[in-house]
Structure formats: C-alpha cells, structure tokens
mmCIF file of C-alpha atoms and ligand atoms in Angstrom:
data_model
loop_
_atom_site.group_PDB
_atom_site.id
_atom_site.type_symbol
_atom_site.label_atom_id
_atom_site.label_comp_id
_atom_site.label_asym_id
_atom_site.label_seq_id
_atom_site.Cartn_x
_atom_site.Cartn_y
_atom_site.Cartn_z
ATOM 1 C CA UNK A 155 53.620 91.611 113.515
ATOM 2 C CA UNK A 156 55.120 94.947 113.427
ATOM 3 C CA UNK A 157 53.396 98.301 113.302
ATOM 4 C CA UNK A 158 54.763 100.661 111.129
ATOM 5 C CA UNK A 159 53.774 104.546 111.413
ATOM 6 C CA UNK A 160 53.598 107.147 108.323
ATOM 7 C CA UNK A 161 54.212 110.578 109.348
ATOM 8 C CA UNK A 162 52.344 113.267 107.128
ATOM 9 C CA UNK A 163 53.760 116.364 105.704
ATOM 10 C CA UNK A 164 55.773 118.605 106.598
ATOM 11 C CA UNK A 165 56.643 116.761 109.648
ATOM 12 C CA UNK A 166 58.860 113.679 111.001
ATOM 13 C CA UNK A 167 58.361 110.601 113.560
ATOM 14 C CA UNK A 168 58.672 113.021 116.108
ATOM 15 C CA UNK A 169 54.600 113.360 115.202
ATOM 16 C CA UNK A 170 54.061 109.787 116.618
ATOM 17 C CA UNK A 171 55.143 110.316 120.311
ATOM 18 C CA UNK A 172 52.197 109.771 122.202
ATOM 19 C CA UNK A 173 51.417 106.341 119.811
ATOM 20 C CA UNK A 174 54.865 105.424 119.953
ATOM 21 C CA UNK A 175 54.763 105.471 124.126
ATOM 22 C CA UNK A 176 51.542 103.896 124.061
ATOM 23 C CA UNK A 177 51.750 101.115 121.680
ATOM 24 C CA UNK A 178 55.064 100.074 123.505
ATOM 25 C CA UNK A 179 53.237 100.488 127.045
ATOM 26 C CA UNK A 180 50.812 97.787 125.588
ATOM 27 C CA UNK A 181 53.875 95.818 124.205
ATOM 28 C CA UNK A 182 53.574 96.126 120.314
ATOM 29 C CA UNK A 183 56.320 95.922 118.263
ATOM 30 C CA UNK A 184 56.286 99.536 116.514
ATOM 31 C CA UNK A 185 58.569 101.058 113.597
ATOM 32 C CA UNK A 186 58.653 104.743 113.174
ATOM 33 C CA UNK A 187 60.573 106.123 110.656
ATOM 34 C CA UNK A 188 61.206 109.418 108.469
ATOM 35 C CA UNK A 189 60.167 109.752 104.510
ATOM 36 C CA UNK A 190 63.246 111.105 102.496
ATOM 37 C CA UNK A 191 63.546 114.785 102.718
ATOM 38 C CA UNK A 192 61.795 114.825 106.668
ATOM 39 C CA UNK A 193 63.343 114.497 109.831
ATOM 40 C CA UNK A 194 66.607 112.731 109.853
ATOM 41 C CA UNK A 195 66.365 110.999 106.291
ATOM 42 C CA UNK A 196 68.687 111.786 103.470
ATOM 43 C CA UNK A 197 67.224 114.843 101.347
ATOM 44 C CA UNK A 198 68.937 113.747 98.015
ATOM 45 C CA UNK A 199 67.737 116.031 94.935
ATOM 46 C CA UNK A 200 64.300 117.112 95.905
ATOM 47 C CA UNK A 201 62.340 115.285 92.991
ATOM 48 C CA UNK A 202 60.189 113.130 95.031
ATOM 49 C CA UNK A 203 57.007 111.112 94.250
ATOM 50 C CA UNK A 204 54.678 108.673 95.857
ATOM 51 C CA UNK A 205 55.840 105.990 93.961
ATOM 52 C CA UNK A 206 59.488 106.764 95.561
ATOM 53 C CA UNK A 207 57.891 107.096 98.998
ATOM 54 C CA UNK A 208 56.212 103.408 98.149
ATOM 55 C CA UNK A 209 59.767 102.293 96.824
ATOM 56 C CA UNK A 210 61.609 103.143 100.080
ATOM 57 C CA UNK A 211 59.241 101.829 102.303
ATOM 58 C CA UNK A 212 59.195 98.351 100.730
ATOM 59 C CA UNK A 213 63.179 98.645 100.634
ATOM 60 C CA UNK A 214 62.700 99.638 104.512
ATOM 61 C CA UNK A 215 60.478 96.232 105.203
ATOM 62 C CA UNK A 216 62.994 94.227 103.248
ATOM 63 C CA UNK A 217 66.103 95.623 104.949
ATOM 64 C CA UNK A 218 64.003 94.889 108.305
ATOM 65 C CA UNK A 219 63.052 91.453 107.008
ATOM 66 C CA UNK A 220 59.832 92.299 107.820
ATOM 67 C CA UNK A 221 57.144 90.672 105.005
ATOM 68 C CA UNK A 222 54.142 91.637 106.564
ATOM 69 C CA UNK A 223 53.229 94.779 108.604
ATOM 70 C CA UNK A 224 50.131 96.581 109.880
ATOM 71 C CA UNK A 225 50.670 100.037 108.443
ATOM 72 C CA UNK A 226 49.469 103.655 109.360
ATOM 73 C CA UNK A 227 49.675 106.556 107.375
ATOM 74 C CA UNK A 228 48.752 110.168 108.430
ATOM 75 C CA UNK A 229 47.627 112.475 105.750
ATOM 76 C CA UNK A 230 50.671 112.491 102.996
ATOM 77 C CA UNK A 231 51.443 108.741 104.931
ATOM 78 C CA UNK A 232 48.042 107.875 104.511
ATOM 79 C CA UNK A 233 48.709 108.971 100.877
ATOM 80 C CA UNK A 234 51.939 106.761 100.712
ATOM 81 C CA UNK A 235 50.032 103.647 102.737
ATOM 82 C CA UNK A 236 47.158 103.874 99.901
ATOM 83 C CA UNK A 237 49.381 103.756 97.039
ATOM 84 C CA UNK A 238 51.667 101.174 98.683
ATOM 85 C CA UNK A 239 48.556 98.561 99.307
ATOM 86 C CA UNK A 240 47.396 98.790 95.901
ATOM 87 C CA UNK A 241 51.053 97.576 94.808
ATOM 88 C CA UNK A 242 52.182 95.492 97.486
ATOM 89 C CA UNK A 243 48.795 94.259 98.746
ATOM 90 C CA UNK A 244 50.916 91.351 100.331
ATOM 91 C CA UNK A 245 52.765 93.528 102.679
ATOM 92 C CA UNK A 246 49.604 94.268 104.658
ATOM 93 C CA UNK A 247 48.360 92.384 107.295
ATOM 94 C CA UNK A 248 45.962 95.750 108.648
ATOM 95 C CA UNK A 249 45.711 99.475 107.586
ATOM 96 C CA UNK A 250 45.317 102.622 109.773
ATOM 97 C CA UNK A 251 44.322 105.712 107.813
ATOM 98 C CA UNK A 252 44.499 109.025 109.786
ATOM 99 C CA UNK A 253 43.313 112.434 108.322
ATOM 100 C CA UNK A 254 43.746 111.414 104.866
ATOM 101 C CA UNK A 255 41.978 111.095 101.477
ATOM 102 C CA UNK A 256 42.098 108.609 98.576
ATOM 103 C CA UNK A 257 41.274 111.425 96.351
ATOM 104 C CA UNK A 258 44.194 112.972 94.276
ATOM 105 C CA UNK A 259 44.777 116.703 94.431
ATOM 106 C CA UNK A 260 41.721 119.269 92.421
ATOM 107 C CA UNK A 261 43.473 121.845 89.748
ATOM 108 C CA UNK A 262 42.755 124.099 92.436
ATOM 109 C CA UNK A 263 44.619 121.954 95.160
ATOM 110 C CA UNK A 264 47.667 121.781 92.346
ATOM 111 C CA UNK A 265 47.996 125.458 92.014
ATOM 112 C CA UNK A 266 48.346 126.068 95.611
ATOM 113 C CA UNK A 267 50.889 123.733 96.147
ATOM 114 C CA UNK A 268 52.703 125.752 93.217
ATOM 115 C CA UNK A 269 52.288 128.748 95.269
ATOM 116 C CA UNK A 270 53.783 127.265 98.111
ATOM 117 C CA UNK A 271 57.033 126.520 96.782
ATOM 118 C CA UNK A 272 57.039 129.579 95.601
ATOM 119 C CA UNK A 273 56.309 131.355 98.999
ATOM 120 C CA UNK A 274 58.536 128.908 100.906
ATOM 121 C CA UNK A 275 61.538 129.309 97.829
ATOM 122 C CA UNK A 276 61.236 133.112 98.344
ATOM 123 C CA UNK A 277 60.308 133.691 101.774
ATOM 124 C CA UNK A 278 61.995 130.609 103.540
ATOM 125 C CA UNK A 279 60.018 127.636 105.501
ATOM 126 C CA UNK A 280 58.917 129.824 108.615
ATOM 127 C CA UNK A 281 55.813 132.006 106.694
ATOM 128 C CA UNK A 282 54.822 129.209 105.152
ATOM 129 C CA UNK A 283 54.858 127.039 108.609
ATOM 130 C CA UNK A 284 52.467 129.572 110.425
ATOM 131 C CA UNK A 285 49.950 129.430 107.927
ATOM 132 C CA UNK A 286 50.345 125.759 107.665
ATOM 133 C CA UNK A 287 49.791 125.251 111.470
ATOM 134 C CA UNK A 288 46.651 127.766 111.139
ATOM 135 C CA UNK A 289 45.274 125.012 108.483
ATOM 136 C CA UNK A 290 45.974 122.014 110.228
ATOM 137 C CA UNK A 291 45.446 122.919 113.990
ATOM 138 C CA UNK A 292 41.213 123.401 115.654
ATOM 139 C CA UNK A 293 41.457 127.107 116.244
ATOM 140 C CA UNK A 294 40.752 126.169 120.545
ATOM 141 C CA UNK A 295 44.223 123.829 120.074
ATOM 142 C CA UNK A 296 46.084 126.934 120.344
ATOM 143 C CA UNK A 297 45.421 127.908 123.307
ATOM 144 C CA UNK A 298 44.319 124.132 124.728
ATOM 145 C CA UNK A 299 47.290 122.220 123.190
ATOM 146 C CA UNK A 300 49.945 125.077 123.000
ATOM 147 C CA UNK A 301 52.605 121.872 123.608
ATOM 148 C CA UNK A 302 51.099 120.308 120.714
ATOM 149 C CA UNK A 303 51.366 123.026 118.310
ATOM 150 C CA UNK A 304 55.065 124.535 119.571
ATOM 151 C CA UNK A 305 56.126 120.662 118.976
ATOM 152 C CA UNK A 306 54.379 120.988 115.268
ATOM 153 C CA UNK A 307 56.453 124.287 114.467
ATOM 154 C CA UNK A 308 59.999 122.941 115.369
ATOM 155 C CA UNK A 309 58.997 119.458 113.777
ATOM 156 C CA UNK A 310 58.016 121.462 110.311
ATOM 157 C CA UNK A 311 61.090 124.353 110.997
ATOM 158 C CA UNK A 312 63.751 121.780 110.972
ATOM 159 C CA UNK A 313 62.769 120.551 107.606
ATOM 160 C CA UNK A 314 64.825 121.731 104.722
ATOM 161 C CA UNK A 315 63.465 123.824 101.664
ATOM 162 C CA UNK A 316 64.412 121.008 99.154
ATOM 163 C CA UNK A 317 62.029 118.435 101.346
ATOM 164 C CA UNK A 318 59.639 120.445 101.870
ATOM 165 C CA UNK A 319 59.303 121.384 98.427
ATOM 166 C CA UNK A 320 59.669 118.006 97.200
ATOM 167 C CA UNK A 321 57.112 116.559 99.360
ATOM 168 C CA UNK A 322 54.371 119.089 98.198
ATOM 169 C CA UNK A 323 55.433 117.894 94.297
ATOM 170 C CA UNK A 324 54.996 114.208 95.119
ATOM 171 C CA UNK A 325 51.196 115.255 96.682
ATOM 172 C CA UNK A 326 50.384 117.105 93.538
ATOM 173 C CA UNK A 327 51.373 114.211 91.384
ATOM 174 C CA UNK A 328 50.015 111.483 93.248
ATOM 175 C CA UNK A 329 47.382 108.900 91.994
ATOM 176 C CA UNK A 330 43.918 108.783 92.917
ATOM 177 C CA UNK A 331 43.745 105.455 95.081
ATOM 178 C CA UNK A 332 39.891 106.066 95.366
ATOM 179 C CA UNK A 333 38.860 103.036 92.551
ATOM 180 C CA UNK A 334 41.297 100.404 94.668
ATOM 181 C CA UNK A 335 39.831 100.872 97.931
ATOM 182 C CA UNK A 336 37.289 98.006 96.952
ATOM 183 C CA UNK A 337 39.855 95.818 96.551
ATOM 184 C CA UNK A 338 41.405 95.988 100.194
ATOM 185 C CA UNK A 339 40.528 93.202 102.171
ATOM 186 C CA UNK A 340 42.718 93.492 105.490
ATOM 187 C CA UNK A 341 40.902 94.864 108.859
ATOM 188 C CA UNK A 342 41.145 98.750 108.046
ATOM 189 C CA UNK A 343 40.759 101.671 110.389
ATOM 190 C CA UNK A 344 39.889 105.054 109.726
ATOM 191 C CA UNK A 345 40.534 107.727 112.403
ATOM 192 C CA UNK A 346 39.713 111.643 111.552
ATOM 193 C CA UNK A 347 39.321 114.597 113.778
ATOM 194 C CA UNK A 348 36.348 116.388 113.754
ATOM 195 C CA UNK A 349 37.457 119.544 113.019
ATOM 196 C CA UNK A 350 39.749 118.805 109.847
ATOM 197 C CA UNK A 351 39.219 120.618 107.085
ATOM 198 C CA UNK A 352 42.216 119.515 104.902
ATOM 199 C CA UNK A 353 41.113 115.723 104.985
ATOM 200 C CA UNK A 354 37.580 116.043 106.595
ATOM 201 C CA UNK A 355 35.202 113.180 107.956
ATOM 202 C CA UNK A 356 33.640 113.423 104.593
ATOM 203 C CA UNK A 357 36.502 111.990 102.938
ATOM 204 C CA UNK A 358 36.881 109.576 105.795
ATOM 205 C CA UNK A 359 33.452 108.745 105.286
ATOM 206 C CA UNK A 360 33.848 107.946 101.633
ATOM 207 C CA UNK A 361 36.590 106.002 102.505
ATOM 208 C CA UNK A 362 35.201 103.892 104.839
ATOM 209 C CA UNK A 363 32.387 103.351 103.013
ATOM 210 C CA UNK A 364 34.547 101.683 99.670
ATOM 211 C CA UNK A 365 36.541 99.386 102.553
ATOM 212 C CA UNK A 366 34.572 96.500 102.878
ATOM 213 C CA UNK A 367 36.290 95.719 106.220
ATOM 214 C CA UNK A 368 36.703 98.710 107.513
ATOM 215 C CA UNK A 369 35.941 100.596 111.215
ATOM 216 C CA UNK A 370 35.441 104.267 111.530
ATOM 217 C CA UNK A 371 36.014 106.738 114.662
ATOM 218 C CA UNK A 372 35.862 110.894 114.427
ATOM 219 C CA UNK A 373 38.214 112.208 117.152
ATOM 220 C CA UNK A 374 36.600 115.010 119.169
ATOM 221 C CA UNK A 375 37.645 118.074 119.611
ATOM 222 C CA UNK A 376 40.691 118.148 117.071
ATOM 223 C CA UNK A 377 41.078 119.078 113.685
ATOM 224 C CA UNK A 378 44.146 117.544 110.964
ATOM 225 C CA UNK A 379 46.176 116.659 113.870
ATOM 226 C CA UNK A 380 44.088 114.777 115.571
ATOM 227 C CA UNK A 381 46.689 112.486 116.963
ATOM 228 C CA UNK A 382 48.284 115.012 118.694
ATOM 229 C CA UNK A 383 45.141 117.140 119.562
ATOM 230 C CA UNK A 384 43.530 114.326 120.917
ATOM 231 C CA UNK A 385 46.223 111.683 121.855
ATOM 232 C CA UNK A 386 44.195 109.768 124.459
ATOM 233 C CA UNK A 387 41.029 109.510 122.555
ATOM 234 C CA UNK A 388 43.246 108.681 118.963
ATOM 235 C CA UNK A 389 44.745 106.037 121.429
ATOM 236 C CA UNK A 390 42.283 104.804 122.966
ATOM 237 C CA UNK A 391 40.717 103.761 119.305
ATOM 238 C CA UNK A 392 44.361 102.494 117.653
ATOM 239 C CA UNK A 393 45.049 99.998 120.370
ATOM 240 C CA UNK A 394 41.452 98.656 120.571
ATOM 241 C CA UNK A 395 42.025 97.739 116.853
ATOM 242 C CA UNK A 396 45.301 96.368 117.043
ATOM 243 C CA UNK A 397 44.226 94.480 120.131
ATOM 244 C CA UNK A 398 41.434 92.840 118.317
ATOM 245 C CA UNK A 399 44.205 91.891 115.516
ATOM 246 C CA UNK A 400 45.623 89.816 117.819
ATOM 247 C CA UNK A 401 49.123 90.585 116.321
ATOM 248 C CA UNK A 402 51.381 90.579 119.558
ATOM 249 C CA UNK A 403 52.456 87.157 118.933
ATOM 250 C CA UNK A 404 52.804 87.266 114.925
HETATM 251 C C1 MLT B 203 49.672 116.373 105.562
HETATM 252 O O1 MLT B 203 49.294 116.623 106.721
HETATM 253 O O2 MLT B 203 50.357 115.379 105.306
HETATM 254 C C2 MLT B 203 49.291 117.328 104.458
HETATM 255 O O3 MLT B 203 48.666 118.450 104.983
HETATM 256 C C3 MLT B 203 48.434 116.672 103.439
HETATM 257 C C4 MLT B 203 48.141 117.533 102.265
HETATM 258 O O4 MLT B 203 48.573 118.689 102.205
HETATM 259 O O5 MLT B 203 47.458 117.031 101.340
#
C-alpha cells in the first residue's frame, strides 16, 4: 500500500526530503505530490478550498489506480487528510497527522489570514515569508538547522501570490473536522514538535485523545516543522508505525 505525503502551507514536496529518502531506504512505496497553487502544480484562478484540495487528491488516487492509501498530512495537509477521511473514509488504510489541528480557524485566526493577503498583495511574498519562518521555526533552529530553514525560504519564495493567497482562503474556510475524529477507525499517528505554537501538542493531544486507535509522539527540540527540525527523531517514529502496518506487501 502506498504512502502518500501532504505538504503544509506555503510550501511544496520539496518539505518531505528526509521522509521521502527514508521511507524508500526501508522500501515503501511513497507518493509525494504538490496541492494546486504550490510547487510545480497548476495555479489556475486562486479560489481554492479544502473541499478542492479533497477533490484533487481523490482524482490523484484514481488517476494512480490507487484505492487505498496510508495518508499524511502536515499542518494545511493534515487539514486536507482530515477533511478527506471524513468523505472518503474508504480511501484510508492508516493516517499520519503532523503539526496540525482538527479545529477550524478562531475570528481572530480569520482576520489574520485577511491581513496576510493583504501584506503579501501589497508587499509581495518575501515580508510575509520571514515572518512566517519566525512562526513556524524553534527560535535555536536558526542557528542549529540553518539548512533547514534556507530550504523553507526558497520552498515558500517560489510560490506565487495567487497560491499563496488562495491557500490561506481555503484555511479560513475550512470545516471543523473535530466531531468526526470519533469516527476514524484506521491505525492513526500523531507526530508534533514540541515547540509548535501554530498547531501545539495541545491540539495534538486533543486529537489523539478523540482517535480511538491512535499513537502519539512530541518531537524534541523542534517547533511547526518538526519534520525538518528533527528529521531523524520524526523518522525514527513514521517508519516504526508503518512497519507495524505491515503494508510493504499490500
Ligand atoms: C501550515 O504549516 O500548513 C500552516 O502554517 C497552517 C496554518 O496556517 O494553519
């Protein structure tokens, strides 16, 4: 059985490197692949939801042929993975949520993604990426993981201003997924670096609490981007759960 990876936002696949390597090294069958408006997917007109993002990734599995999948979302992926389980629960044969929240966005959450577009309409993508990386990066990454973060600036830098400002529309109109977490019965792991304080372990915590099958792991010394903060330690934790899946053969 394939595993698929969800990048979050404002990134690409390029995020999944270091999972990509590893789950090959270990001989899984992975898929990486960007949302519309990131990395080398078709931008179209901007006016992106999660319900789209759902939409193309089931067309994706059909066009693959591929019925069932374990699936891993980051952050926004995680928010796209959530949504896309509650519709398509037969798609699933595990889930891996990273940094992310069931929750849907506050009023307060809303009206800063408003002022983002506006800041990144006016002032262009590369203000709005150094506060970004600021949010999503432990404050020790930048001088620990200076590779990490550099790779985080050109991944979010070569995204366009209608993707980027799409993407942040399809988070503030997004569902709340939190009342359908009961429901998910496929072996479910939730990763989370310490440090994050855009999806913290709280929300992790309330998540994995809801999953009634569900394992939980806080990755040391990294904050949002923990799989790139932490890559051996995120790893180490992934491939112990596919492993236990016993997928290679599927
Ligand atoms: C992400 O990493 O995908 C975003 O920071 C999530 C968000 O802004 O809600």
């Amino acid at each position: 059985m394939p595993v698929l990876l969800i990048h979050g936002f404002p990134f690409s696949s390029e995020m999944w490197k270091a999972q990509v390597a590893a789950l090959q090294e270990n001989g899984f069958y992975v898929i990486d692949y960007d949302l519309r408006g990131h990395g080398q997917s078709g931008i179209g007109d901007g006016q992106y939801t999660v319900e789209l993002f759902v939409d193309d990734l089931m067309a994706l599995l059909d066009h693959l042929g591929i019925t069932k999948a374990v699936v891993c979302g980051f952050s926004m992926g995680g928010y796209v993975a959530l949504r896309a389980i509650e519709r398509n629960p037969e798609r699933f044969g595990a889930l891996i949520l990273c940094d992310t929240t069931s929750s849907a966005d506050s009023n307060e959450a809303k009206i800063k993604r408003a002022a983002s577009i506006k800041l990144i309409k006016k002032d262009g993508v590369r203000s709005f990426a150094e506060g970004f990386l600021k949010a999503v990066f432990y404050e020790q990454s930048f001088s620990t993981k200076q590779n990490a973060v550099e790779s985080v600036r050109k991944i979010i830098l070569s995204n366009s201003i209608t993707g980027i400002c799409g993407a942040l529309l399809a988070m503030a109109s997004r569902t709340d997924t939190t009342e359908a977490l009961s429901k998910i019965s496929v072996p479910t792991l939730v990763l989370v670096g310490e440090y994050d304080t855009i999806t913290p372990p709280a929300a992790a915590k309330a998540m994995h609490d809801r999953i009634q099958n569900s394992k939980m792991h806080i990755i040391a010394n990294a904050a949002h981007m923990s799989s790139m903060e932490n890559p051996n330690e995120f790893n180490e934790h992934f491939i112990k759960f596919l492993k236990n899946l016993n997928i290679l053969t599927d």
